PDB file of C-alpha atoms in Angstrom:
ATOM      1  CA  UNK A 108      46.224  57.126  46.048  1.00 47.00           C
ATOM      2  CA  UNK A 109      42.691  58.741  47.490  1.00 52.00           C
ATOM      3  CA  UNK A 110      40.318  57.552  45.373  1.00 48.00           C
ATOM      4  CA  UNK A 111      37.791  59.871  45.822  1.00 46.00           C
ATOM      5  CA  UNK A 112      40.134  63.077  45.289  1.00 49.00           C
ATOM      6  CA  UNK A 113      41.240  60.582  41.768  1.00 48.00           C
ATOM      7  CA  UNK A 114      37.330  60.917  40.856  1.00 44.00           C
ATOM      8  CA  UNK A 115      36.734  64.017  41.897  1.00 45.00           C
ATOM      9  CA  UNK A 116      39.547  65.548  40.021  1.00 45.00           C
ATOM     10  CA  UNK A 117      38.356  63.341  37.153  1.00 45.00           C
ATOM     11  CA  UNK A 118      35.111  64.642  37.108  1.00 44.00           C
ATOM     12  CA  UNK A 119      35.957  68.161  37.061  1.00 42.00           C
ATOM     13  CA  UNK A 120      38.203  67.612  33.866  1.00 43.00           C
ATOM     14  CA  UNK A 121      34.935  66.052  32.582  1.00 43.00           C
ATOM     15  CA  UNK A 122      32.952  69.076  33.440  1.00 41.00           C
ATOM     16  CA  UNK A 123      34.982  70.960  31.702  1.00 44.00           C
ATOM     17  CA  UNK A 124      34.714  69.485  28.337  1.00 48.00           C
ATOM     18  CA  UNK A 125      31.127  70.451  28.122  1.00 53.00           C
ATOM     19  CA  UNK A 126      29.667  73.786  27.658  1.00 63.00           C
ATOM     20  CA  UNK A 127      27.014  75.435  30.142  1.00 55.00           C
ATOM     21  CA  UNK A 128      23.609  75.591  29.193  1.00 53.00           C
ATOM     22  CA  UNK A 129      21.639  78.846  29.472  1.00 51.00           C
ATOM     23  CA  UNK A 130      18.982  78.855  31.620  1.00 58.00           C
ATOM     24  CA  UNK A 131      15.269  80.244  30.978  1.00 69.00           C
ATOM     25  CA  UNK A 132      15.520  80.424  27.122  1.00 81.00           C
ATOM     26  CA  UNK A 133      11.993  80.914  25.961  1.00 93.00           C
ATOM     27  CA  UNK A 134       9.982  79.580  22.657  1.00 96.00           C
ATOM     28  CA  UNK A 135       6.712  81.314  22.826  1.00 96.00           C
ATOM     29  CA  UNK A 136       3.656  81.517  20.185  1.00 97.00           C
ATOM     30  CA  UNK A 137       2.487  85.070  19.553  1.00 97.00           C
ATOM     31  CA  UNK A 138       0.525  86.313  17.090  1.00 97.00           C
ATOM     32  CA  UNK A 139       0.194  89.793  14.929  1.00 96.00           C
ATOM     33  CA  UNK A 140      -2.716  91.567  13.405  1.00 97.00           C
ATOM     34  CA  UNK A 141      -2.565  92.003   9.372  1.00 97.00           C
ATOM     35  CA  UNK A 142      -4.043  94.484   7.852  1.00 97.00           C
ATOM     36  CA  UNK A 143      -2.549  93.283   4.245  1.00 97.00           C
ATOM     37  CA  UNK A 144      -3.615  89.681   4.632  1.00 96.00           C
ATOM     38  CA  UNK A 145      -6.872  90.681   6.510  1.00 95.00           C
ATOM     39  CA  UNK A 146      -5.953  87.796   9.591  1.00 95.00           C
ATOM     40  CA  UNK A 147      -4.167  87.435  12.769  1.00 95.00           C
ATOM     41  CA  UNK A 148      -0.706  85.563  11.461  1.00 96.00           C
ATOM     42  CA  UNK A 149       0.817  83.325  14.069  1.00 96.00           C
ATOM     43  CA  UNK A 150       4.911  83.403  14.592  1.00 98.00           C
ATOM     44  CA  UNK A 151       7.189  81.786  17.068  1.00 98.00           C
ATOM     45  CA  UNK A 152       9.574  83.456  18.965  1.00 98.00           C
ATOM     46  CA  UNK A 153      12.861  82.132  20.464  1.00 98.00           C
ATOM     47  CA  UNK A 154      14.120  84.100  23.276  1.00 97.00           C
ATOM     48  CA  UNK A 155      17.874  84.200  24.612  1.00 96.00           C
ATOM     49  CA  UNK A 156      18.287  84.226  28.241  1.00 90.00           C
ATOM     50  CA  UNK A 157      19.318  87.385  28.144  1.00 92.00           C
ATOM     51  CA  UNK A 158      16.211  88.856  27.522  1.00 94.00           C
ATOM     52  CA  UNK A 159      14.679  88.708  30.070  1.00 90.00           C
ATOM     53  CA  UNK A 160      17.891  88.952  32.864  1.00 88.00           C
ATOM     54  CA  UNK A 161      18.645  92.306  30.870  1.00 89.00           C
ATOM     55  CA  UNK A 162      15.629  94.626  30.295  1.00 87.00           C
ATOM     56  CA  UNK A 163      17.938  97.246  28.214  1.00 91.00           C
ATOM     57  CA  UNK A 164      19.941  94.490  25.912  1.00 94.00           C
ATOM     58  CA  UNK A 165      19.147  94.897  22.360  1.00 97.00           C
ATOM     59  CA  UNK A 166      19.628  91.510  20.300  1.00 98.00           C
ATOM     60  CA  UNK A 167      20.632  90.925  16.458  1.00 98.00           C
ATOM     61  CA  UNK A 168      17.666  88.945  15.023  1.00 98.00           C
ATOM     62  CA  UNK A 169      17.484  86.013  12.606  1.00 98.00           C
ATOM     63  CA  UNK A 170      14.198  85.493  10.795  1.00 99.00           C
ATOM     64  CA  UNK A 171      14.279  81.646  10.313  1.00 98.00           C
ATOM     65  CA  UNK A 172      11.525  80.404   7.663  1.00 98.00           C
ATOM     66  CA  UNK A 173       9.572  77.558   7.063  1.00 98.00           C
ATOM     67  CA  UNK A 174       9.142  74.748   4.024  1.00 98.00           C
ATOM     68  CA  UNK A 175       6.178  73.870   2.524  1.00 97.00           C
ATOM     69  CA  UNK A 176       3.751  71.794   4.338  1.00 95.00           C
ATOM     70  CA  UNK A 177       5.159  73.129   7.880  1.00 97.00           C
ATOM     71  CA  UNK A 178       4.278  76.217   9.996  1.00 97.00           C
ATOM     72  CA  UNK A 179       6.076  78.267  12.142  1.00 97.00           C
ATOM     73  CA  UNK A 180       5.919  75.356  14.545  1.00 97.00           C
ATOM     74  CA  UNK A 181       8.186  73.236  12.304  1.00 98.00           C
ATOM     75  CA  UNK A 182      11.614  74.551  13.421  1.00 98.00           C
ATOM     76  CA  UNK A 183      10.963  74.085  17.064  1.00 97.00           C
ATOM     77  CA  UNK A 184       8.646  70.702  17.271  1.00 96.00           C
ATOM     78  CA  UNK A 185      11.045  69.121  13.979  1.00 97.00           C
ATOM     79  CA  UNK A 186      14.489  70.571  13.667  1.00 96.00           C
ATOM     80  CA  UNK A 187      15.169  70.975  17.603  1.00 95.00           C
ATOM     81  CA  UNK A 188      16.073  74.788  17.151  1.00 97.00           C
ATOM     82  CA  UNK A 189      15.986  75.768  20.581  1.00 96.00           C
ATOM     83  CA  UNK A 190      18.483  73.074  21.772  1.00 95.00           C
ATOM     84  CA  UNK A 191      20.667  74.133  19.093  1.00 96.00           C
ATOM     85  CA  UNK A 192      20.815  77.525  20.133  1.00 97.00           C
ATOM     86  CA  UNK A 193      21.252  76.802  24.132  1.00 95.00           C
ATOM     87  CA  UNK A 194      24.182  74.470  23.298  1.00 95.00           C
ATOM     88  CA  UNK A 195      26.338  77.159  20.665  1.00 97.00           C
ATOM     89  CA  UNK A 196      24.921  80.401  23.226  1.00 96.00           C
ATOM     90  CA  UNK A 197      26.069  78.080  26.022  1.00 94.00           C
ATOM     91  CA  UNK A 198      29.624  77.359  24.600  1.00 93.00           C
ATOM     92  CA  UNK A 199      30.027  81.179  23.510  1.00 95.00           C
ATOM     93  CA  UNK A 200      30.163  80.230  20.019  1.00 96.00           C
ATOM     94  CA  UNK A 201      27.307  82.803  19.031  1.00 97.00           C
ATOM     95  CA  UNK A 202      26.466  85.553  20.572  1.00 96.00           C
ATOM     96  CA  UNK A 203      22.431  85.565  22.452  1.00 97.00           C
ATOM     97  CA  UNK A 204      20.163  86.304  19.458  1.00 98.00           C
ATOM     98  CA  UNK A 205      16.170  86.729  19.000  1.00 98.00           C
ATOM     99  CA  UNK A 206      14.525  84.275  16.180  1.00 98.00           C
ATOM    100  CA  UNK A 207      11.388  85.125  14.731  1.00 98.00           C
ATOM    101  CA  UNK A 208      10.048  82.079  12.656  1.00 98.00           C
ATOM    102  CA  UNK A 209       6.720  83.612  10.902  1.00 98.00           C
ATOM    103  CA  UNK A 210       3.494  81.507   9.515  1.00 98.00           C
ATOM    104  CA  UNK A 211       3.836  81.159   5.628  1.00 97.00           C
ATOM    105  CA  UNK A 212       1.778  78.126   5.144  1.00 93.00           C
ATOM    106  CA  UNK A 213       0.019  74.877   6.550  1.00 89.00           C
ATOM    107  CA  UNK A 214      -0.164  71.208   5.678  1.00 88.00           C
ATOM    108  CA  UNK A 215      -3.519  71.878   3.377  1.00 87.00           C
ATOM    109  CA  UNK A 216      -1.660  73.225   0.116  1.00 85.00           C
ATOM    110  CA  UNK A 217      -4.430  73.287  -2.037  1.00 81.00           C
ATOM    111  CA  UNK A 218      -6.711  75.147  -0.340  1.00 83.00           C
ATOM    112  CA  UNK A 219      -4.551  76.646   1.845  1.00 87.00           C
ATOM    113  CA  UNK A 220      -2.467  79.373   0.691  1.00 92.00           C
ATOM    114  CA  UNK A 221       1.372  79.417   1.326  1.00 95.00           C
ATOM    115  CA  UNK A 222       4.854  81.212   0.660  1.00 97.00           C
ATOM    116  CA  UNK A 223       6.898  84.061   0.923  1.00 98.00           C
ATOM    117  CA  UNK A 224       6.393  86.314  -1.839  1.00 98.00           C
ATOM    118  CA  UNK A 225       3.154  88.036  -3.226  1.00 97.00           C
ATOM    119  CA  UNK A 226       0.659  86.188  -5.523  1.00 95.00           C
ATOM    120  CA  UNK A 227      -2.717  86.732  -6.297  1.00 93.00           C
ATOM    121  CA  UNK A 228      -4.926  86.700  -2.759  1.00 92.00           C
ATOM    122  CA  UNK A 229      -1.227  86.755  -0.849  1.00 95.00           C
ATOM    123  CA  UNK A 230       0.293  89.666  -0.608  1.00 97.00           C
ATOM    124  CA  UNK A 231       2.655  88.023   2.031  1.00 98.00           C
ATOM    125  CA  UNK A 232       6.175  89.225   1.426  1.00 98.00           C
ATOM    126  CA  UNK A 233       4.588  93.490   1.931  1.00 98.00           C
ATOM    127  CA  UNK A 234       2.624  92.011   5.200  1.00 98.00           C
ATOM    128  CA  UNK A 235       6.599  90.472   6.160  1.00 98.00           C
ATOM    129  CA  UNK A 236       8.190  93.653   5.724  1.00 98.00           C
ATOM    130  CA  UNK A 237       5.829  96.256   6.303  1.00 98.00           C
ATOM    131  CA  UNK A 238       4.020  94.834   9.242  1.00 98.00           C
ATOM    132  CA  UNK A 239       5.831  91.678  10.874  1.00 98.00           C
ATOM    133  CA  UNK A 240       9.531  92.700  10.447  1.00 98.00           C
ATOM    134  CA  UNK A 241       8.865  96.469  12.616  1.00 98.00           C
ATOM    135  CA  UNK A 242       6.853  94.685  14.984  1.00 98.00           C
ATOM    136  CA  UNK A 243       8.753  91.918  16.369  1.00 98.00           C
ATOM    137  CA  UNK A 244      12.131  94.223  16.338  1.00 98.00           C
ATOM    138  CA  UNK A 245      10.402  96.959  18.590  1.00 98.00           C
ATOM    139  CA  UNK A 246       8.973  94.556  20.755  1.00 98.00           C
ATOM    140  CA  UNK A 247      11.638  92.024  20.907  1.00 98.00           C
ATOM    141  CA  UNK A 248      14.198  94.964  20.941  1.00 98.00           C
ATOM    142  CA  UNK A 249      16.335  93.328  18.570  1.00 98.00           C
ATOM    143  CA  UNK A 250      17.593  94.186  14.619  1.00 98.00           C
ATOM    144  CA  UNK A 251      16.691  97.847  13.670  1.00 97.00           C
ATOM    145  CA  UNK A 252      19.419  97.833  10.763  1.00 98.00           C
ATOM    146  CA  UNK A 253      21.096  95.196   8.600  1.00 98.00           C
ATOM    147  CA  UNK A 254      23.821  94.849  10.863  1.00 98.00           C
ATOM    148  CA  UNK A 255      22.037  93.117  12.995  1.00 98.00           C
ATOM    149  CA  UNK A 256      19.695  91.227  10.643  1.00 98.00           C
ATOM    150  CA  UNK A 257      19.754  87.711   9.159  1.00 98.00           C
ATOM    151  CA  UNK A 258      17.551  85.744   7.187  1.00 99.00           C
ATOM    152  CA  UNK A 259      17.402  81.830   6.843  1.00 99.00           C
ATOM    153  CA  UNK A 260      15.436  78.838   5.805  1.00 98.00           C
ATOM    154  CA  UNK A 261      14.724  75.461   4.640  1.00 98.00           C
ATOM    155  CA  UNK A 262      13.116  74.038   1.488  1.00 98.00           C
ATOM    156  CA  UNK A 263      10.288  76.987   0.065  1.00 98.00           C
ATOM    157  CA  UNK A 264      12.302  78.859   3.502  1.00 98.00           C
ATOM    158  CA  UNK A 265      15.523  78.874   1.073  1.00 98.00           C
ATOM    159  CA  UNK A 266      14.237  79.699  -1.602  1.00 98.00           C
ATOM    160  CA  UNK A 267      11.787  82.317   0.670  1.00 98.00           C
ATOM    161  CA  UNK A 268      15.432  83.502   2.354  1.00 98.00           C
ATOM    162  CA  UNK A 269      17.383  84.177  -0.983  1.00 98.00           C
ATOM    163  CA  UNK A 270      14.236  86.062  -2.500  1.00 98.00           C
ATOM    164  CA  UNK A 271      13.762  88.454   0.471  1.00 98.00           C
ATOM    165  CA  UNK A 272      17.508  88.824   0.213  1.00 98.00           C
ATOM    166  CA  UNK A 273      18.189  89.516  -2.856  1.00 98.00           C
ATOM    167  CA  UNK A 274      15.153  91.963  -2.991  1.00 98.00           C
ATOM    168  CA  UNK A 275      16.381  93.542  -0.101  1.00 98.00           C
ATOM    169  CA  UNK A 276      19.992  93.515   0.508  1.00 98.00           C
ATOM    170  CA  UNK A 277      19.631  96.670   2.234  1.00 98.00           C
ATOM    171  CA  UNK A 278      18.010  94.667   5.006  1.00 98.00           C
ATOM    172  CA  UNK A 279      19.650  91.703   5.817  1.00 98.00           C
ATOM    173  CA  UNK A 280      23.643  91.137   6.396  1.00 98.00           C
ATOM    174  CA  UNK A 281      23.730  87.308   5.249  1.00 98.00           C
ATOM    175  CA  UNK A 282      21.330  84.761   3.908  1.00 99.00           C
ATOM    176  CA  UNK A 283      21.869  81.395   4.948  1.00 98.00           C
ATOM    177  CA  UNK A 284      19.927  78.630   1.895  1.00 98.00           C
ATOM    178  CA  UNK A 285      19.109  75.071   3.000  1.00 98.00           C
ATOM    179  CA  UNK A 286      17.709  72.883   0.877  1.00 98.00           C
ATOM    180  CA  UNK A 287      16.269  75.870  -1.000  1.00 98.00           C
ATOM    181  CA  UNK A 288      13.977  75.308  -3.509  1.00 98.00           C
ATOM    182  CA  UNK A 289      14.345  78.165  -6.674  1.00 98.00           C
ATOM    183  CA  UNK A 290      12.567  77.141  -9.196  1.00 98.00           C
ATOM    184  CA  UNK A 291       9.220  75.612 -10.468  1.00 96.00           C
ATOM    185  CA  UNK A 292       7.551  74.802 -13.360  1.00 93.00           C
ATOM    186  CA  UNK A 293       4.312  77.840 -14.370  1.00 91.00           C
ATOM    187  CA  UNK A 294       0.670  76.935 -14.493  1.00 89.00           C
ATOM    188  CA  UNK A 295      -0.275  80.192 -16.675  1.00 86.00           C
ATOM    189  CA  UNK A 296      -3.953  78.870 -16.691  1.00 81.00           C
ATOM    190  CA  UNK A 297      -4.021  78.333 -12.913  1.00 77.00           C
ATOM    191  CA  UNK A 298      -7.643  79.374 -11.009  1.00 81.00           C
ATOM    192  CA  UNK A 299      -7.795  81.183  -7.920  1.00 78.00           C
ATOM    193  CA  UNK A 300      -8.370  78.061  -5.731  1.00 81.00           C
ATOM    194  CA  UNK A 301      -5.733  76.487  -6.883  1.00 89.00           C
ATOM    195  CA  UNK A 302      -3.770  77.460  -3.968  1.00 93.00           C
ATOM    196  CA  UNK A 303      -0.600  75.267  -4.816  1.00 94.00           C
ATOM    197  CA  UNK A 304      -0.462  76.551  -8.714  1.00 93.00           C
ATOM    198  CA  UNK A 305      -0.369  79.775  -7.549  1.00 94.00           C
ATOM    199  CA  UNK A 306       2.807  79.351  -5.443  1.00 96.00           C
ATOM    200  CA  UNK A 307       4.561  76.984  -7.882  1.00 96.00           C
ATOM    201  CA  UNK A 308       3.956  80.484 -10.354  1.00 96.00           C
ATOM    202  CA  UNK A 309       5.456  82.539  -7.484  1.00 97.00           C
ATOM    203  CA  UNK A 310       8.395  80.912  -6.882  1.00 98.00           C
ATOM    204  CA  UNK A 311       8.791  80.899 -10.767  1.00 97.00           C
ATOM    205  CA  UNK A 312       8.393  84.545 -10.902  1.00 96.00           C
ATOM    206  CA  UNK A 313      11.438  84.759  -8.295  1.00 97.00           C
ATOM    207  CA  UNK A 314      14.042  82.657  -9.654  1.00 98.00           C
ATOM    208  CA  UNK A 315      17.369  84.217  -8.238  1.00 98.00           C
ATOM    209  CA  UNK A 316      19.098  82.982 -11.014  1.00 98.00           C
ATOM    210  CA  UNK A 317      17.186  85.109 -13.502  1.00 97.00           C
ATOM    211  CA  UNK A 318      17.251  87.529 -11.510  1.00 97.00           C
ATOM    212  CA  UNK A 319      20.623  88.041 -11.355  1.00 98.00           C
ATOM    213  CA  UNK A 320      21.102  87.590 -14.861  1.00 97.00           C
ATOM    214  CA  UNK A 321      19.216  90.499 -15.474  1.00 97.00           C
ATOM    215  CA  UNK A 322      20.536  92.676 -12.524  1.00 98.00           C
ATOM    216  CA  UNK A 323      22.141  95.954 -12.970  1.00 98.00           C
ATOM    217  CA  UNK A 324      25.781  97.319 -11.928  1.00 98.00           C
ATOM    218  CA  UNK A 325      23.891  98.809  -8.932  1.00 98.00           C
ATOM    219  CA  UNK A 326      21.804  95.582  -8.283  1.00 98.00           C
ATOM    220  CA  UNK A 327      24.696  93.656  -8.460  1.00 98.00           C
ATOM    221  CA  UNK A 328      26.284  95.826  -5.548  1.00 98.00           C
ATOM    222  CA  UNK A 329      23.844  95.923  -3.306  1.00 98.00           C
ATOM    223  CA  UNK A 330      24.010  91.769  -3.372  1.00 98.00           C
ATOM    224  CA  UNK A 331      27.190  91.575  -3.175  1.00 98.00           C
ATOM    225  CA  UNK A 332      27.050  93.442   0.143  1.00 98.00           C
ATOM    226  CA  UNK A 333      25.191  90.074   2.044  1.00 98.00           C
ATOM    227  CA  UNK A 334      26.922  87.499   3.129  1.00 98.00           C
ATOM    228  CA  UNK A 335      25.823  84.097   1.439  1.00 98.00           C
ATOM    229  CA  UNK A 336      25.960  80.690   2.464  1.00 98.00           C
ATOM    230  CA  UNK A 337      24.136  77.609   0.025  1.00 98.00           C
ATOM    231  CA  UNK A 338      23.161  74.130   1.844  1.00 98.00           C
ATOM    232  CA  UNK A 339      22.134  71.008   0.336  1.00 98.00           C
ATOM    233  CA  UNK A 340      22.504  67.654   0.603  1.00 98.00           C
ATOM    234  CA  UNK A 341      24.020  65.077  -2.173  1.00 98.00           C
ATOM    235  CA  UNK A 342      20.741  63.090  -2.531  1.00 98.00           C
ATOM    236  CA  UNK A 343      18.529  66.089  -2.274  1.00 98.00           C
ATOM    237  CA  UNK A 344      16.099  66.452  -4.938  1.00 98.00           C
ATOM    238  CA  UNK A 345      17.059  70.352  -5.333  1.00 98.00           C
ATOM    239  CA  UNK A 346      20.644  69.520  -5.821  1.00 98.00           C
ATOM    240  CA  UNK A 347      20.745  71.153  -9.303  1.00 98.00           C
ATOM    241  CA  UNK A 348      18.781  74.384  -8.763  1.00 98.00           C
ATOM    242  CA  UNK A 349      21.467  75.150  -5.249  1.00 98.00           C
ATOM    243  CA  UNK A 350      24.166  74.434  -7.884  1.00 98.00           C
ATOM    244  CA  UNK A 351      22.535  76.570 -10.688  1.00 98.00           C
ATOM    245  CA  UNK A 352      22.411  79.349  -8.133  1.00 98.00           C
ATOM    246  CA  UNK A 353      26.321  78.893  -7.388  1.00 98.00           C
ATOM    247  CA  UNK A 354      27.417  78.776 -10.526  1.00 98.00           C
ATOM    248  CA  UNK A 355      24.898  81.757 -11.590  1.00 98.00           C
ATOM    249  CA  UNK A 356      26.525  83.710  -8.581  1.00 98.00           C
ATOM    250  CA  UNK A 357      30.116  83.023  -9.433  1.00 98.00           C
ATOM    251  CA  UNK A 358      29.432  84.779 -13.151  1.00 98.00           C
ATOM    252  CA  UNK A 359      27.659  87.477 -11.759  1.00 98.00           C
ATOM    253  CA  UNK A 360      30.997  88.254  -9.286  1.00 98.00           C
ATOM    254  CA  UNK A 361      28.704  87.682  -5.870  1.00 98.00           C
ATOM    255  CA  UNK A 362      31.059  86.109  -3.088  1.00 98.00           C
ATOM    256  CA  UNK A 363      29.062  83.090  -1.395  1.00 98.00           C
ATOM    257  CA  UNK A 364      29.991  79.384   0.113  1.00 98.00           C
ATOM    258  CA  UNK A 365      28.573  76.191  -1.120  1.00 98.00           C
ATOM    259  CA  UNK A 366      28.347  73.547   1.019  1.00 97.00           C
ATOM    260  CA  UNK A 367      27.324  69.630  -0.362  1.00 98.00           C
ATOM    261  CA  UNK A 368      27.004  67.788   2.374  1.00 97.00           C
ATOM    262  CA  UNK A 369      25.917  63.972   2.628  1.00 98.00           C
ATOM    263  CA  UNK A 370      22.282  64.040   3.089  1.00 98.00           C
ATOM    264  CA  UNK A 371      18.923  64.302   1.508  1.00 98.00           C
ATOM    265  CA  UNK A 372      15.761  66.410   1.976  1.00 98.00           C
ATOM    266  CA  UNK A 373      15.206  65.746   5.709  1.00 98.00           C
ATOM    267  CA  UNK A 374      15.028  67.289   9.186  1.00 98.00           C
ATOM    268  CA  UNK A 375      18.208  65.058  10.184  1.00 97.00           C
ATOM    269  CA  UNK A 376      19.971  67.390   7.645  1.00 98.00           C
ATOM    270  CA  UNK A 377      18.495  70.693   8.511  1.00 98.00           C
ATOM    271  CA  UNK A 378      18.891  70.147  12.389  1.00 97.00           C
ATOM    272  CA  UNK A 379      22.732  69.568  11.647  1.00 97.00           C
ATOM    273  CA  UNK A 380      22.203  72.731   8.648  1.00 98.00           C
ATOM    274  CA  UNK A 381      21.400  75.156  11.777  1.00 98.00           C
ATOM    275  CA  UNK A 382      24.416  74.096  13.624  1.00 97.00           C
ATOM    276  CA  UNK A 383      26.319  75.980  10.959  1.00 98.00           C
ATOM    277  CA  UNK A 384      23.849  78.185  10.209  1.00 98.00           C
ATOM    278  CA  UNK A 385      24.065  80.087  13.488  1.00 98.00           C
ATOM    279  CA  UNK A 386      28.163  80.732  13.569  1.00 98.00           C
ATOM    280  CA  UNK A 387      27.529  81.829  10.189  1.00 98.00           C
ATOM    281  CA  UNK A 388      24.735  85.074  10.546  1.00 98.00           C
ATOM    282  CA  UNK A 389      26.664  85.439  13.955  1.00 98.00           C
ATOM    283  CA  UNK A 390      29.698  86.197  12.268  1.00 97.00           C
ATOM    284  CA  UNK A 391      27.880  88.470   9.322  1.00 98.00           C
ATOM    285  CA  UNK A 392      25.878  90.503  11.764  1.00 96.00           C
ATOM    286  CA  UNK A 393      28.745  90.837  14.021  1.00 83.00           C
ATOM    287  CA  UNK A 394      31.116  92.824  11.501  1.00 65.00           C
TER     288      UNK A 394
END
């Protein structure tokens, strides 16, 4: 038998097994004026191929967010994003897609403000979707209508993810929770600089669970038309508040997974999160 034909044939069977990367994917850095905040807020930007190959293509978009402590940095420098998303565009699994992962936060908590939603001296959930979220999609030329829109995140990004969701279901086809945290306890007395009070009050103030208990018949619709899909790990410290969520969605009649998988409150979890993240919005923003 020719041995060299034997490997060559072997290695083409090999070959095939493995999925094609995409070449020149881009993660840039860019930044956006804010009237509402009154700074320049960074955001990173992943880029399919695609983009630039097809000057005319327009792109769904998923808005990836943060956890506390990180910066819009985190998903690309800690949870390997863009490798994720060359692999599963690669193998066809998803179709190319633009991610916009905005600045909520830094590691200084106290005297740096962070989070999604509005609190006193952060009005950061109007500057999200009055300012950031038209934009990145006319310059990006990707989303323009909740068909093509997805939001996601990790930790205070969960949490971040179901609040923007559930406050605007009008806007987003699925919500994908990791890790998301739902719940805190209130600091009533809390003073201005008390940066980290004032969140923990915020993300109070949003509690999905509440709010669904006190949603309306037409409130209730609107959720129900997002696709939802709840993360977190067996040993993860925000076990309970995922499950309260679940079981909080399953009386109020909203259709959703929930997923416990083995793992705790760590980027080894998340990375392996976006893997099923990804199919997931794909498959919402592609009906």
């Amino acid at each position: 038998m020719n041995t060299k034909r034997s490997f060559g044939i072997l290695a083409m069977l090999l070959a095939g097994l493995f999925c094609a990367l995409p070449t020149q994917a881009a993660v840039l850095r860019d930044s956006l004026h804010s009237d509402i905040l009154g700074v320049n807020k960074y955001y990173s930007v992943y880029l399919p191929p695609s983009f630039k190959q097809d000057a005319q293509a327009h792109f769904p978009i998923l808005y990836l967010l943060h956890g506390l402590t990180d910066n819009d940095r985190a998903w690309t420098e800690k949870g390997q994003m863009e490798r994720v998303l060359d692999e599963l565009i690669g193998c066809g699994e998803i179709p190319p897609m633009v991610v916009i992962m905005p600045n909520a936060g830094e590691r200084d908590t106290r005297n740096i403000q962070s989070g999604y939603f509005n609190m006193p001296g952060w009005r950061y959930e109007d500057f999200f979707f009055t300012e950031l979220l038209p934009a990145v999609e006319a310059k990006y030329r990707a989303g323009g209508s909740k068909e093509q829109r997805a939001v996601a995140g990790l930790s205070m990004g969960g949490g971040g993810s179901v609040g923007y969701a559930m406050a605007h279901p009008d806007l987003f086809a699925a919500c994908y929770a990791m890790s998301a945290w739902l719940d805190s306890e209130r600091h009533d007395n809390a003073e201005p600089t008390d940066k980290m009070a004032l969140l923990m009050n915020a993300v109070n103030d949003h509690n999905p669970m509440k709010l669904l208990e006190k949603a309306d018949d037409r409130q209730l619709t609107a959720i129900r038309s997002v696709r939802w899909y709840i993360d977190c790990g067996d040993d993860d410290f925000l076990l309970e508040q995922n499950v309260q969520l679940m079981l909080q969605m399953r009386k109020s009649k909203v259709a959703h997974q929930l997923r416990v998988r083995d793992g705790s409150h760590n980027w080894e979890y998340w990375h392996n999160a976006l893997r099923l993240c990804l199919p997931f919005v794909s498959r919402a923003m592609g009906r």
